[in-house]
């Protein structure tokens, strides 16, 4: 017994050292996170029903993977620790078992089915764009967006507002560096909105993480999206399909405002359009 | 040298590197041509010349090895597997273009015309466009300025007969070879080659007809694109196949093959049948349906 | 590497040129394997240097070092070089060296073709890399080459496309050779179900290569005609669809990623039994699992395109099919763990890399599974989460497996042992830095950082800095690898024929280094 322990000791010690080292690296990598919070580590929960479901789905699958990982890596590390030649073990010779093969084919399959069920339900919900109350056409250009309010016959372009100086490190970068535009998309809260996404030159993709929306903008075709934002606020995203030189510089900024404020804003827009 | 248990390992060969240089020259030339540089066509020609030389040299070596029976049946088998998988890779190459045709007819055109999920695309971007294969298959932008599609039951049907017959004649020649009937072998193979070149000639006439009378070009939208891509690459393969068969014919005439040792003949025949089958696919999906 | 191997041969009186010309004209599987491996090594440093350009620009927010267009061509070329210039040639090199040794053959089945497969590649990569100096710069539309963006490439376009044709030809010819060798050159008694798994995985890989490389060739040919000959394959106005290219590309692209991993599975399945001193667990289920992965790989391609606006039924189909791949892959992972279980393990460098492979590949597999979940992929797609996923399966996956293989077989190839201590250092440095580089990318990706951008919002700064530090650390650790390989070729402790205590298989019955023509008389298989 004592013999046993003595043989294990060097291993344990090196393991401890390793753990200390890993802990330092780990802490280092989380130091930034601690400052900026959970947001910089994980998918945003978002502000729509769909975005919350997607977040839950994401976490569910994540934890399933973690659990499987713990079991598989646990077994492996146990084996690495216990079944090493330096502990004087002799190797077994078993090398086949149809029973275990069947078990570890069927169990993962069942887990997958368990994942597929909520995933399918969510997807079906996301694709249902019926009964929307208004329609906005979104067009990607190299390198800006255009928004057309189809129910009100007006539209505008939306450019990056960050200055070239800030990008070139010649001016201070503010909080919304690269995520700010000159004219944001304004939408009403509590309203089911249909969006028609297309592009004028190359493929772009309209991505707003807080709304769990991402759809490619394909020239010559229209893709459909819908959303229903619950909380007023300013939400930011970026073009998510490589579209050339300034792909990194065509952000999306959405202002979700209460319906009254939205109506007032629309009137202002149509008035200035007819002037 | 011929040792039934020893696999024949050829001596170091300079033909592959010559092939690489040739191909590289040809492709750089082709690229320069596309970019509008005058030197391009010369380079292309030079490259092709080098490749042709390489083929003469390389295949010449293999032929003399074969004739002197330097290698054994196992090597012959390696050649067969090589040819088989090469043809399979060619099948997959055509699959890409057939896939494009399928996608265009089944999805992109109908969507542009407003079918299924394409209703918004049609309403907001291509209002009024009606997708009718093949009549309006140059797309909603009317690229190329209007065209008439190629009818199936004229030249294409004749060409189908020509190719199918040539598939028969090459099989006839093969049987003759195995039975040792030299005269029939040469006659069958000659007919095959002749039919192959006839096919190419008819195809050329069809192309002239398309360009001059139908205004059907590569630029005629997706119809013209798939039509010329598929028939063009097929035509190229028929040309290659016919050239291979010509070489095999010449070898037959100089008495190269024996009833049980004629890999080159079979390889050429397989290739020819492959070209045949691709044509049937073309006839059905490009011309007819 | 086989300089020494070549010296060992004296029983043959064939024509043998010397110097460079020997390498250019060689028909020997070991020479050609060596050429492939060196090409991969060189390209690894070139592709890695490009990655370092990317990581340098991304070290902090703002544009400091390169123009965005150049950044995009770095991303594009980095990927093309790493995939076509490093992982694929390295595996082909391993195949050339090992398959004849493992099945008991003299050489590869088609030696001259073998030479050509290799000697196309230097031309292909010269052509590809030269585009950086052309009008309009190198290709900058991503390695996925999506139109219409890729059609905006300047003079480089036809050269890029032709270089891809070249690479395709090389891969197809190489694969034909592998298949012919495996089917036709096995020693008497070497039944299919007795072949080492490395041979099996390569057989299946070769099939994938022949099936999909021509499809890529067809796809890029259509790009070329769309640009220069007025066709409309990818143009809606002419009745085509830009998305059609994506279908063609990914029909190639997804099997391609298994081309990049299946031989790794074979390598790991060879190494684990040796250092566990215990036979591989579940041999036949490993073979079937590999075949199932290959089969499924043909019906999952559109999981790269969940956001293009596919009909619901399509999205569901591709989601389910993709998730299914976790089952055979899981079987492999479980079999590996079962192989180690109750073995008598030692942890030489190849074993360390193999274990590192299993753990980190599985992590990459898990993120792959997450990506397969369509609603969640709407959030992950084209973010750094994807970049994290595929680097986990590619770098500590494919690249680690290649390194494991080199450490494992280098003593056989050269007759010398590599310096074990340095090998272990190489492993630990690589493992630490590779995680430092790619783990934080999961975080920034989830938090909303798109991929393929030269500059980013401030909240992503910390993790990008970590990743950049990691990348430089990892990169410089690889110089150690280069050093170890060079040192081992030049000398070192002599290796026995068996090399490793627990090694089983035909290659260990030959001397180290093996004779120029491997098995001139077929070995007898028990
Ligand atoms: C070696 C290369 C390699 C490998 C092996 C894989 C393996 C997998 N990949 Fe990956 N992938 C890439 C390379 C690779 N991938 C690349 C390069 C891209 C990006 C291309 C680009 O856009 O540029 C990509 C992108 C990519 C996407 C698209 C993401 C996007 O753009 O939105 C998806 C989506 O489904 C995906 C899924 C998967 C899955 C499910 C696997 C599976 O094979 C993984 C299976 C393995 C496991 C699951 C782990 C082990 C299993 C167990 C322990 C069993 C038990 C487990 C469970 C039941 C969960 N991959
Ligand atoms: C097998 C494939 C493979 C491999 C091995 C790698 C290796 C690495 N990749 Fe790779 N990468 C891809 C495949 C691969 N990648 C693909 C497919 C993409 C997607 C491209 C696209 O979006 O189109 C991608 C994209 C990609 C990005 C995203 C770019 C973007 O979206 O804009 C990043 C960013 O960090 C990155 C980083 C790295 C790093 C740090 C390594 C490191 O592992 C590299 C290690 C570094 C070295 C080996 C350097 C050694 C050099 C020296 C020490 C200096 C000596 C120099 C000279 C002698 C000249 N890669
Ligand atoms: Cu627009 Cu990227
Ligand atoms: Cu994939």
PDB file of C-alpha atoms in Angstrom, chain B residues 28-238:
ATOM      1  CA  UNK B  28      -0.361  30.764 -67.369  1.00  0.00           C
ATOM      2  CA  UNK B  29      -0.876  31.403 -71.067  1.00  0.00           C
ATOM      3  CA  UNK B  30      -4.606  30.829 -70.784  1.00  0.00           C
ATOM      4  CA  UNK B  31      -4.799  33.150 -67.777  1.00  0.00           C
ATOM      5  CA  UNK B  32      -2.901  35.865 -69.590  1.00  0.00           C
ATOM      6  CA  UNK B  33      -5.206  35.474 -72.583  1.00  0.00           C
ATOM      7  CA  UNK B  34      -8.219  35.983 -70.361  1.00  0.00           C
ATOM      8  CA  UNK B  35      -6.624  39.095 -68.964  1.00  0.00           C
ATOM      9  CA  UNK B  36      -6.158  40.325 -72.531  1.00  0.00           C
ATOM     10  CA  UNK B  37      -2.411  39.953 -72.871  1.00  0.00           C
ATOM     11  CA  UNK B  38      -1.031  39.207 -76.323  1.00  0.00           C
ATOM     12  CA  UNK B  39       1.654  36.838 -75.072  1.00  0.00           C
ATOM     13  CA  UNK B  40      -1.010  34.569 -73.659  1.00  0.00           C
ATOM     14  CA  UNK B  41      -1.922  32.644 -76.770  1.00  0.00           C
ATOM     15  CA  UNK B  42       1.734  31.926 -77.579  1.00  0.00           C
ATOM     16  CA  UNK B  43       2.361  30.612 -74.111  1.00  0.00           C
ATOM     17  CA  UNK B  44      -0.778  28.527 -74.283  1.00  0.00           C
ATOM     18  CA  UNK B  45       0.280  27.036 -77.585  1.00  0.00           C
ATOM     19  CA  UNK B  46       3.788  26.355 -76.332  1.00  0.00           C
ATOM     20  CA  UNK B  47       2.429  24.752 -73.176  1.00  0.00           C
ATOM     21  CA  UNK B  48       0.059  22.513 -75.080  1.00  0.00           C
ATOM     22  CA  UNK B  49       2.900  21.518 -77.357  1.00  0.00           C
ATOM     23  CA  UNK B  50       5.044  20.536 -74.390  1.00  0.00           C
ATOM     24  CA  UNK B  51       2.186  18.527 -72.914  1.00  0.00           C
ATOM     25  CA  UNK B  52       1.663  16.708 -76.199  1.00  0.00           C
ATOM     26  CA  UNK B  53       5.374  15.955 -76.365  1.00  0.00           C
ATOM     27  CA  UNK B  54       5.250  14.707 -72.815  1.00  0.00           C
ATOM     28  CA  UNK B  55       2.389  12.390 -73.676  1.00  0.00           C
ATOM     29  CA  UNK B  56       4.259  10.975 -76.629  1.00  0.00           C
ATOM     30  CA  UNK B  57       7.306  10.432 -74.487  1.00  0.00           C
ATOM     31  CA  UNK B  58       5.559   9.071 -71.432  1.00  0.00           C
ATOM     32  CA  UNK B  59       3.117   6.812 -73.237  1.00  0.00           C
ATOM     33  CA  UNK B  60       5.865   5.824 -75.625  1.00  0.00           C
ATOM     34  CA  UNK B  61       7.869   4.552 -72.691  1.00  0.00           C
ATOM     35  CA  UNK B  62       4.913   2.686 -71.296  1.00  0.00           C
ATOM     36  CA  UNK B  63       4.134   1.181 -74.685  1.00  0.00           C
ATOM     37  CA  UNK B  64       7.650  -0.087 -75.166  1.00  0.00           C
ATOM     38  CA  UNK B  65       7.627  -1.497 -71.644  1.00  0.00           C
ATOM     39  CA  UNK B  66       4.398  -3.212 -72.483  1.00  0.00           C
ATOM     40  CA  UNK B  67       5.651  -4.543 -75.796  1.00  0.00           C
ATOM     41  CA  UNK B  68       8.836  -5.913 -74.252  1.00  0.00           C
ATOM     42  CA  UNK B  69       6.710  -7.430 -71.492  1.00  0.00           C
ATOM     43  CA  UNK B  70       8.804  -5.770 -68.823  1.00  0.00           C
ATOM     44  CA  UNK B  71       5.999  -5.830 -66.371  1.00  0.00           C
ATOM     45  CA  UNK B  72       3.683  -8.466 -65.059  1.00  0.00           C
ATOM     46  CA  UNK B  73      -0.054  -8.917 -64.697  1.00  0.00           C
ATOM     47  CA  UNK B  74      -0.087  -7.173 -61.360  1.00  0.00           C
ATOM     48  CA  UNK B  75       1.094  -3.941 -62.947  1.00  0.00           C
ATOM     49  CA  UNK B  76      -1.568  -4.383 -65.581  1.00  0.00           C
ATOM     50  CA  UNK B  77      -4.077  -4.555 -62.747  1.00  0.00           C
ATOM     51  CA  UNK B  78      -2.723  -1.348 -61.225  1.00  0.00           C
ATOM     52  CA  UNK B  79      -3.238   0.359 -64.573  1.00  0.00           C
ATOM     53  CA  UNK B  80      -6.805  -0.890 -64.661  1.00  0.00           C
ATOM     54  CA  UNK B  81      -7.599   0.425 -61.206  1.00  0.00           C
ATOM     55  CA  UNK B  82      -5.953   3.683 -62.144  1.00  0.00           C
ATOM     56  CA  UNK B  83      -8.086   4.060 -65.249  1.00  0.00           C
ATOM     57  CA  UNK B  84     -11.236   3.074 -63.435  1.00  0.00           C
ATOM     58  CA  UNK B  85     -10.826   5.713 -60.734  1.00  0.00           C
ATOM     59  CA  UNK B  86      -9.757   8.297 -63.265  1.00  0.00           C
ATOM     60  CA  UNK B  87     -13.030   7.769 -65.094  1.00  0.00           C
ATOM     61  CA  UNK B  88     -14.883   7.993 -61.814  1.00  0.00           C
ATOM     62  CA  UNK B  89     -13.263  11.373 -61.188  1.00  0.00           C
ATOM     63  CA  UNK B  90     -14.422  12.485 -64.637  1.00  0.00           C
ATOM     64  CA  UNK B  91     -17.939  11.384 -63.798  1.00  0.00           C
ATOM     65  CA  UNK B  92     -17.834  13.596 -60.718  1.00  0.00           C
ATOM     66  CA  UNK B  93     -16.535  16.491 -62.805  1.00  0.00           C
ATOM     67  CA  UNK B  94     -19.595  16.240 -65.020  1.00  0.00           C
ATOM     68  CA  UNK B  95     -21.736  15.818 -61.940  1.00  0.00           C
ATOM     69  CA  UNK B  96     -20.871  19.383 -60.962  1.00  0.00           C
ATOM     70  CA  UNK B  97     -22.306  20.715 -64.219  1.00  0.00           C
ATOM     71  CA  UNK B  98     -25.315  18.437 -64.181  1.00  0.00           C
ATOM     72  CA  UNK B  99     -25.834  19.604 -60.617  1.00  0.00           C
ATOM     73  CA  UNK B 100     -25.794  23.197 -61.794  1.00  0.00           C
ATOM     74  CA  UNK B 101     -28.363  22.373 -64.453  1.00  0.00           C
ATOM     75  CA  UNK B 102     -30.537  20.617 -61.929  1.00  0.00           C
ATOM     76  CA  UNK B 103     -30.285  23.463 -59.456  1.00  0.00           C
ATOM     77  CA  UNK B 104     -31.106  26.075 -62.066  1.00  0.00           C
ATOM     78  CA  UNK B 105     -34.132  24.215 -63.387  1.00  0.00           C
ATOM     79  CA  UNK B 106     -35.414  22.996 -60.077  1.00  0.00           C
ATOM     80  CA  UNK B 107     -34.683  25.932 -57.808  1.00  0.00           C
ATOM     81  CA  UNK B 108     -33.182  29.181 -58.978  1.00  0.00           C
ATOM     82  CA  UNK B 109     -35.316  29.776 -62.068  1.00  0.00           C
ATOM     83  CA  UNK B 110     -38.612  28.803 -60.455  1.00  0.00           C
ATOM     84  CA  UNK B 111     -37.796  30.987 -57.463  1.00  0.00           C
ATOM     85  CA  UNK B 112     -36.998  33.937 -59.671  1.00  0.00           C
ATOM     86  CA  UNK B 113     -40.328  33.279 -61.348  1.00  0.00           C
ATOM     87  CA  UNK B 114     -42.116  33.435 -57.996  1.00  0.00           C
ATOM     88  CA  UNK B 115     -42.659  29.815 -57.142  1.00  0.00           C
ATOM     89  CA  UNK B 116     -42.680  28.641 -53.524  1.00  0.00           C
ATOM     90  CA  UNK B 117     -40.404  30.716 -51.332  1.00  0.00           C
ATOM     91  CA  UNK B 118     -39.531  32.837 -54.367  1.00  0.00           C
ATOM     92  CA  UNK B 119     -42.753  34.778 -54.261  1.00  0.00           C
ATOM     93  CA  UNK B 120     -41.129  37.768 -52.518  1.00  0.00           C
ATOM     94  CA  UNK B 121     -38.114  37.657 -54.805  1.00  0.00           C
ATOM     95  CA  UNK B 122     -40.400  37.808 -57.802  1.00  0.00           C
ATOM     96  CA  UNK B 123     -42.670  40.515 -56.419  1.00  0.00           C
ATOM     97  CA  UNK B 124     -40.028  42.889 -55.191  1.00  0.00           C
ATOM     98  CA  UNK B 125     -37.103  42.338 -57.537  1.00  0.00           C
ATOM     99  CA  UNK B 126     -38.255  40.730 -60.769  1.00  0.00           C
ATOM    100  CA  UNK B 127     -41.867  41.709 -61.082  1.00  0.00           C
ATOM    101  CA  UNK B 128     -43.462  40.243 -64.187  1.00  0.00           C
ATOM    102  CA  UNK B 129     -40.830  37.616 -64.896  1.00  0.00           C
ATOM    103  CA  UNK B 130     -42.269  34.236 -65.717  1.00  0.00           C
ATOM    104  CA  UNK B 131     -39.904  31.280 -65.588  1.00  0.00           C
ATOM    105  CA  UNK B 132     -40.499  28.850 -68.458  1.00  0.00           C
ATOM    106  CA  UNK B 133     -37.773  26.370 -69.266  1.00  0.00           C
ATOM    107  CA  UNK B 134     -36.343  26.649 -71.867  1.00  0.00           C
ATOM    108  CA  UNK B 135     -38.150  29.650 -73.362  1.00  0.00           C
ATOM    109  CA  UNK B 136     -37.331  32.327 -70.779  1.00  0.00           C
ATOM    110  CA  UNK B 137     -34.378  30.529 -69.234  1.00  0.00           C
ATOM    111  CA  UNK B 138     -32.020  33.375 -69.998  1.00  0.00           C
ATOM    112  CA  UNK B 139     -33.261  34.826 -66.745  1.00  0.00           C
ATOM    113  CA  UNK B 140     -35.166  37.902 -65.651  1.00  0.00           C
ATOM    114  CA  UNK B 141     -32.389  40.243 -66.789  1.00  0.00           C
ATOM    115  CA  UNK B 142     -32.748  38.964 -70.368  1.00  0.00           C
ATOM    116  CA  UNK B 143     -29.030  38.575 -70.547  1.00  0.00           C
ATOM    117  CA  UNK B 144     -27.728  38.112 -74.074  1.00  0.00           C
ATOM    118  CA  UNK B 145     -30.792  39.645 -75.717  1.00  0.00           C
ATOM    119  CA  UNK B 146     -33.189  36.801 -76.438  1.00  0.00           C
ATOM    120  CA  UNK B 147     -32.481  33.379 -77.894  1.00  0.00           C
ATOM    121  CA  UNK B 148     -34.077  30.279 -79.329  1.00  0.00           C
ATOM    122  CA  UNK B 149     -33.327  27.012 -77.606  1.00  0.00           C
ATOM    123  CA  UNK B 150     -31.835  24.001 -79.312  1.00  0.00           C
ATOM    124  CA  UNK B 151     -34.403  21.448 -80.485  1.00  0.00           C
ATOM    125  CA  UNK B 152     -33.731  17.863 -79.464  1.00  0.00           C
ATOM    126  CA  UNK B 153     -34.926  15.971 -82.518  1.00  0.00           C
ATOM    127  CA  UNK B 154     -32.634  17.344 -85.171  1.00  0.00           C
ATOM    128  CA  UNK B 155     -28.876  17.044 -85.092  1.00  0.00           C
ATOM    129  CA  UNK B 156     -28.746  16.058 -81.422  1.00  0.00           C
ATOM    130  CA  UNK B 157     -30.835  12.968 -82.077  1.00  0.00           C
ATOM    131  CA  UNK B 158     -28.633  12.035 -85.011  1.00  0.00           C
ATOM    132  CA  UNK B 159     -25.594  12.547 -82.823  1.00  0.00           C
ATOM    133  CA  UNK B 160     -27.095  10.239 -80.229  1.00  0.00           C
ATOM    134  CA  UNK B 161     -27.367   7.557 -82.869  1.00  0.00           C
ATOM    135  CA  UNK B 162     -23.818   8.206 -84.015  1.00  0.00           C
ATOM    136  CA  UNK B 163     -22.385   7.840 -80.525  1.00  0.00           C
ATOM    137  CA  UNK B 164     -24.472   4.815 -79.641  1.00  0.00           C
ATOM    138  CA  UNK B 165     -23.393   3.099 -82.831  1.00  0.00           C
ATOM    139  CA  UNK B 166     -19.788   3.883 -82.083  1.00  0.00           C
ATOM    140  CA  UNK B 167     -20.240   2.275 -78.671  1.00  0.00           C
ATOM    141  CA  UNK B 168     -21.378  -0.827 -80.529  1.00  0.00           C
ATOM    142  CA  UNK B 169     -18.518  -0.804 -82.999  1.00  0.00           C
ATOM    143  CA  UNK B 170     -15.903  -0.495 -80.286  1.00  0.00           C
ATOM    144  CA  UNK B 171     -17.418  -3.504 -78.527  1.00  0.00           C
ATOM    145  CA  UNK B 172     -17.346  -5.389 -81.792  1.00  0.00           C
ATOM    146  CA  UNK B 173     -13.676  -4.523 -82.164  1.00  0.00           C
ATOM    147  CA  UNK B 174     -13.026  -5.729 -78.634  1.00  0.00           C
ATOM    148  CA  UNK B 175     -14.629  -9.071 -79.293  1.00  0.00           C
ATOM    149  CA  UNK B 176     -12.619  -9.353 -82.483  1.00  0.00           C
ATOM    150  CA  UNK B 177      -9.437  -8.593 -80.575  1.00  0.00           C
ATOM    151  CA  UNK B 178     -10.170 -11.247 -77.997  1.00  0.00           C
ATOM    152  CA  UNK B 179     -11.012 -13.758 -80.704  1.00  0.00           C
ATOM    153  CA  UNK B 180      -7.903 -12.834 -82.674  1.00  0.00           C
ATOM    154  CA  UNK B 181      -9.713 -11.500 -85.771  1.00  0.00           C
ATOM    155  CA  UNK B 182      -7.345  -8.781 -86.819  1.00  0.00           C
ATOM    156  CA  UNK B 183      -9.326  -7.580 -89.802  1.00  0.00           C
ATOM    157  CA  UNK B 184     -12.539  -7.138 -87.831  1.00  0.00           C
ATOM    158  CA  UNK B 185     -10.650  -5.463 -85.044  1.00  0.00           C
ATOM    159  CA  UNK B 186      -9.204  -2.831 -87.321  1.00  0.00           C
ATOM    160  CA  UNK B 187     -12.470  -2.346 -89.156  1.00  0.00           C
ATOM    161  CA  UNK B 188     -14.437  -1.957 -85.939  1.00  0.00           C
ATOM    162  CA  UNK B 189     -11.984   0.417 -84.438  1.00  0.00           C
ATOM    163  CA  UNK B 190     -11.722   2.436 -87.618  1.00  0.00           C
ATOM    164  CA  UNK B 191     -15.494   2.802 -87.705  1.00  0.00           C
ATOM    165  CA  UNK B 192     -15.481   3.904 -84.076  1.00  0.00           C
ATOM    166  CA  UNK B 193     -12.905   6.588 -84.710  1.00  0.00           C
ATOM    167  CA  UNK B 194     -14.736   7.743 -87.819  1.00  0.00           C
ATOM    168  CA  UNK B 195     -18.034   7.966 -85.964  1.00  0.00           C
ATOM    169  CA  UNK B 196     -16.290   9.872 -83.175  1.00  0.00           C
ATOM    170  CA  UNK B 197     -14.998  12.482 -85.555  1.00  0.00           C
ATOM    171  CA  UNK B 198     -18.359  12.602 -87.305  1.00  0.00           C
ATOM    172  CA  UNK B 199     -19.917  13.400 -83.959  1.00  0.00           C
ATOM    173  CA  UNK B 200     -17.478  16.221 -83.395  1.00  0.00           C
ATOM    174  CA  UNK B 201     -18.165  17.592 -86.843  1.00  0.00           C
ATOM    175  CA  UNK B 202     -21.921  17.536 -86.338  1.00  0.00           C
ATOM    176  CA  UNK B 203     -21.475  19.186 -82.970  1.00  0.00           C
ATOM    177  CA  UNK B 204     -19.475  21.945 -84.632  1.00  0.00           C
ATOM    178  CA  UNK B 205     -22.259  22.475 -87.147  1.00  0.00           C
ATOM    179  CA  UNK B 206     -24.732  22.643 -84.291  1.00  0.00           C
ATOM    180  CA  UNK B 207     -22.658  25.298 -82.554  1.00  0.00           C
ATOM    181  CA  UNK B 208     -22.471  27.407 -85.701  1.00  0.00           C
ATOM    182  CA  UNK B 209     -26.223  27.078 -86.031  1.00  0.00           C
ATOM    183  CA  UNK B 210     -26.662  28.136 -82.405  1.00  0.00           C
ATOM    184  CA  UNK B 211     -24.454  31.179 -82.738  1.00  0.00           C
ATOM    185  CA  UNK B 212     -25.603  32.432 -86.105  1.00  0.00           C
ATOM    186  CA  UNK B 213     -29.273  31.536 -86.217  1.00  0.00           C
ATOM    187  CA  UNK B 214     -30.503  31.049 -82.675  1.00  0.00           C
ATOM    188  CA  UNK B 215     -28.480  33.789 -80.967  1.00  0.00           C
ATOM    189  CA  UNK B 216     -27.687  31.089 -78.452  1.00  0.00           C
ATOM    190  CA  UNK B 217     -24.303  31.754 -76.829  1.00  0.00           C
ATOM    191  CA  UNK B 218     -22.556  31.262 -73.519  1.00  0.00           C
ATOM    192  CA  UNK B 219     -24.088  34.602 -72.643  1.00  0.00           C
ATOM    193  CA  UNK B 220     -27.699  33.454 -73.078  1.00  0.00           C
ATOM    194  CA  UNK B 221     -28.403  33.312 -69.379  1.00  0.00           C
ATOM    195  CA  UNK B 222     -28.416  30.072 -67.464  1.00  0.00           C
ATOM    196  CA  UNK B 223     -29.756  28.180 -70.493  1.00  0.00           C
ATOM    197  CA  UNK B 224     -26.787  29.120 -72.642  1.00  0.00           C
ATOM    198  CA  UNK B 225     -24.399  28.657 -69.725  1.00  0.00           C
ATOM    199  CA  UNK B 226     -25.429  25.119 -68.918  1.00  0.00           C
ATOM    200  CA  UNK B 227     -25.945  24.194 -72.570  1.00  0.00           C
ATOM    201  CA  UNK B 228     -22.469  25.165 -73.678  1.00  0.00           C
ATOM    202  CA  UNK B 229     -20.712  24.122 -70.525  1.00  0.00           C
ATOM    203  CA  UNK B 230     -22.140  20.609 -70.660  1.00  0.00           C
ATOM    204  CA  UNK B 231     -21.991  20.062 -74.399  1.00  0.00           C
ATOM    205  CA  UNK B 232     -18.636  21.824 -74.615  1.00  0.00           C
ATOM    206  CA  UNK B 233     -16.920  19.741 -71.975  1.00  0.00           C
ATOM    207  CA  UNK B 234     -18.533  16.656 -73.403  1.00  0.00           C
ATOM    208  CA  UNK B 235     -17.309  17.576 -76.870  1.00  0.00           C
ATOM    209  CA  UNK B 236     -13.836  18.063 -75.461  1.00  0.00           C
ATOM    210  CA  UNK B 237     -13.981  14.603 -73.936  1.00  0.00           C
ATOM    211  CA  UNK B 238     -15.191  13.079 -77.190  1.00  0.00           C
TER     212      UNK B 238
END
